[in-house]
Amino acid sequence: MCRIGPIGKETCIIGPIEKEMCRIGPIGKGTCRIGPIGKETCIIGPIGKEMCRIGPIGKWTCIIGSIGKGTCIIGPIGKEMCRIGPIGKGTCRIGPIWGLAYELE
């Protein structure tokens, strides 16, 4: 199924709910989701708040926040994890919470 609305509000949906789905919203608020809930999902928000998540909760996930506050998390909680904070406050941790960790602040 694909729907195209008026200029500035174009929306395209491919596949039924719980299957492959892609949505494109108005300029500045575009959103794209691929895969059903709990599986691979990619979300792209408005400019300045771009966000991308890949993988279900508790598994490999990458999140990119707004400019100056970007954050990237790789690996489930309690396992390999790397976070990059805002400029001047970057933090990187490698290894589980209760294991070897490297922090750069």
mmCIF file of C-alpha atoms in Angstrom:
data_model
loop_
_atom_site.group_PDB
_atom_site.id
_atom_site.type_symbol
_atom_site.label_atom_id
_atom_site.label_comp_id
_atom_site.label_asym_id
_atom_site.label_seq_id
_atom_site.Cartn_x
_atom_site.Cartn_y
_atom_site.Cartn_z
ATOM 1 C CA MET A 1 0.000 0.000 0.000
ATOM 2 C CA CYS A 2 1.329 3.419 -0.928
ATOM 3 C CA ARG A 3 -0.317 6.752 -0.294
ATOM 4 C CA ILE A 4 0.869 10.152 -1.487
ATOM 5 C CA GLY A 5 -0.774 13.163 0.140
ATOM 6 C CA PRO A 6 -0.646 16.925 -0.513
ATOM 7 C CA ILE A 7 2.662 18.772 -0.880
ATOM 8 C CA GLY A 8 4.401 19.018 2.494
ATOM 9 C CA LYS A 9 2.529 16.015 3.859
ATOM 10 C CA GLU A 10 3.603 13.196 1.561
ATOM 11 C CA THR A 11 3.146 9.817 3.210
ATOM 12 C CA CYS A 12 4.146 6.442 1.818
ATOM 13 C CA ILE A 13 3.351 3.159 3.537
ATOM 14 C CA ILE A 14 4.583 -0.149 2.111
ATOM 15 C CA GLY A 15 3.315 -3.421 3.534
ATOM 16 C CA PRO A 16 0.704 -4.243 6.191
ATOM 17 C CA ILE A 17 1.130 -3.567 9.895
ATOM 18 C CA GLU A 18 3.706 -5.860 11.583
ATOM 19 C CA LYS A 19 5.564 -6.166 8.266
ATOM 20 C CA GLU A 20 7.852 -3.932 6.245
ATOM 21 C CA MET A 21 6.622 -0.371 6.583
ATOM 22 C CA CYS A 22 8.062 2.927 5.405
ATOM 23 C CA ARG A 23 6.580 6.297 6.269
ATOM 24 C CA ILE A 24 7.773 9.652 4.967
ATOM 25 C CA GLY A 25 6.265 12.698 6.647
ATOM 26 C CA PRO A 26 6.365 16.443 5.860
ATOM 27 C CA ILE A 27 9.603 18.369 5.365
ATOM 28 C CA GLY A 28 11.405 18.789 8.691
ATOM 29 C CA LYS A 29 9.488 15.935 10.269
ATOM 30 C CA GLY A 30 10.311 13.024 7.977
ATOM 31 C CA THR A 31 10.056 9.619 9.620
ATOM 32 C CA CYS A 32 11.049 6.242 8.205
ATOM 33 C CA ARG A 33 10.398 2.933 9.943
ATOM 34 C CA ILE A 34 11.506 -0.426 8.585
ATOM 35 C CA GLY A 35 10.330 -3.703 10.087
ATOM 36 C CA PRO A 36 7.707 -4.621 12.701
ATOM 37 C CA ILE A 37 7.881 -3.655 16.356
ATOM 38 C CA GLY A 38 10.624 -5.579 18.155
ATOM 39 C CA LYS A 39 12.696 -6.019 14.995
ATOM 40 C CA GLU A 40 14.944 -3.801 12.894
ATOM 41 C CA THR A 41 13.618 -0.260 13.067
ATOM 42 C CA CYS A 42 15.011 2.976 11.684
ATOM 43 C CA ILE A 43 13.519 6.282 12.762
ATOM 44 C CA ILE A 44 14.662 9.600 11.277
ATOM 45 C CA GLY A 45 13.202 12.701 12.909
ATOM 46 C CA PRO A 46 13.271 16.432 12.084
ATOM 47 C CA ILE A 47 16.471 18.376 11.430
ATOM 48 C CA GLY A 48 18.413 18.897 14.655
ATOM 49 C CA LYS A 49 16.844 15.832 16.224
ATOM 50 C CA GLU A 50 17.871 13.055 13.832
ATOM 51 C CA MET A 51 17.533 9.698 15.541
ATOM 52 C CA CYS A 52 18.297 6.222 14.238
ATOM 53 C CA ARG A 53 17.615 3.000 16.117
ATOM 54 C CA ILE A 54 18.565 -0.404 14.763
ATOM 55 C CA GLY A 55 17.541 -3.640 16.454
ATOM 56 C CA PRO A 56 15.012 -4.516 19.155
ATOM 57 C CA ILE A 57 15.228 -3.277 22.738
ATOM 58 C CA GLY A 58 17.964 -5.065 24.673
ATOM 59 C CA LYS A 59 20.016 -5.830 21.557
ATOM 60 C CA TRP A 60 22.371 -3.937 19.278
ATOM 61 C CA THR A 61 21.099 -0.371 19.175
ATOM 62 C CA CYS A 62 22.475 2.866 17.786
ATOM 63 C CA ILE A 63 20.877 6.167 18.720
ATOM 64 C CA ILE A 64 21.954 9.507 17.240
ATOM 65 C CA GLY A 65 20.484 12.556 18.983
ATOM 66 C CA SER A 66 20.329 16.244 18.115
ATOM 67 C CA ILE A 67 23.372 18.259 17.064
ATOM 68 C CA GLY A 68 25.648 18.851 20.051
ATOM 69 C CA LYS A 69 24.013 16.036 21.969
ATOM 70 C CA GLY A 70 24.726 13.043 19.760
ATOM 71 C CA THR A 71 24.665 9.712 21.550
ATOM 72 C CA CYS A 72 25.615 6.310 20.165
ATOM 73 C CA ILE A 73 25.055 3.079 22.073
ATOM 74 C CA ILE A 74 26.303 -0.246 20.681
ATOM 75 C CA GLY A 75 25.369 -3.506 22.377
ATOM 76 C CA PRO A 76 22.758 -4.432 24.978
ATOM 77 C CA ILE A 77 22.835 -3.071 28.520
ATOM 78 C CA GLY A 78 25.521 -4.824 30.558
ATOM 79 C CA LYS A 79 27.671 -5.666 27.514
ATOM 80 C CA GLU A 80 29.911 -3.775 25.093
ATOM 81 C CA MET A 81 28.688 -0.209 25.052
ATOM 82 C CA CYS A 82 30.043 3.002 23.561
ATOM 83 C CA ARG A 83 28.482 6.392 24.194
ATOM 84 C CA ILE A 84 29.481 9.681 22.610
ATOM 85 C CA GLY A 85 28.049 12.746 24.316
ATOM 86 C CA PRO A 86 27.944 16.448 23.370
ATOM 87 C CA ILE A 87 31.092 18.307 22.284
ATOM 88 C CA GLY A 88 33.352 18.850 25.285
ATOM 89 C CA LYS A 89 31.655 16.101 27.254
ATOM 90 C CA GLY A 90 32.362 13.028 25.139
ATOM 91 C CA THR A 91 32.296 9.746 27.032
ATOM 92 C CA CYS A 92 33.278 6.337 25.697
ATOM 93 C CA ARG A 93 32.849 3.127 27.666
ATOM 94 C CA ILE A 94 33.926 -0.307 26.428
ATOM 95 C CA GLY A 95 32.940 -3.473 28.275
ATOM 96 C CA PRO A 96 30.103 -4.470 30.626
ATOM 97 C CA ILE A 97 29.008 -2.255 33.488
ATOM 98 C CA TRP A 98 30.656 -4.484 36.091
ATOM 99 C CA GLY A 99 33.742 -5.244 33.953
ATOM 100 C CA LEU A 100 36.588 -3.461 32.192
ATOM 101 C CA ALA A 101 35.576 0.070 31.259
ATOM 102 C CA TYR A 102 37.318 2.968 29.565
ATOM 103 C CA GLU A 103 35.978 6.491 30.066
ATOM 104 C CA LEU A 104 37.062 9.650 28.279
ATOM 105 C CA GLU A 105 35.544 12.865 29.621
#
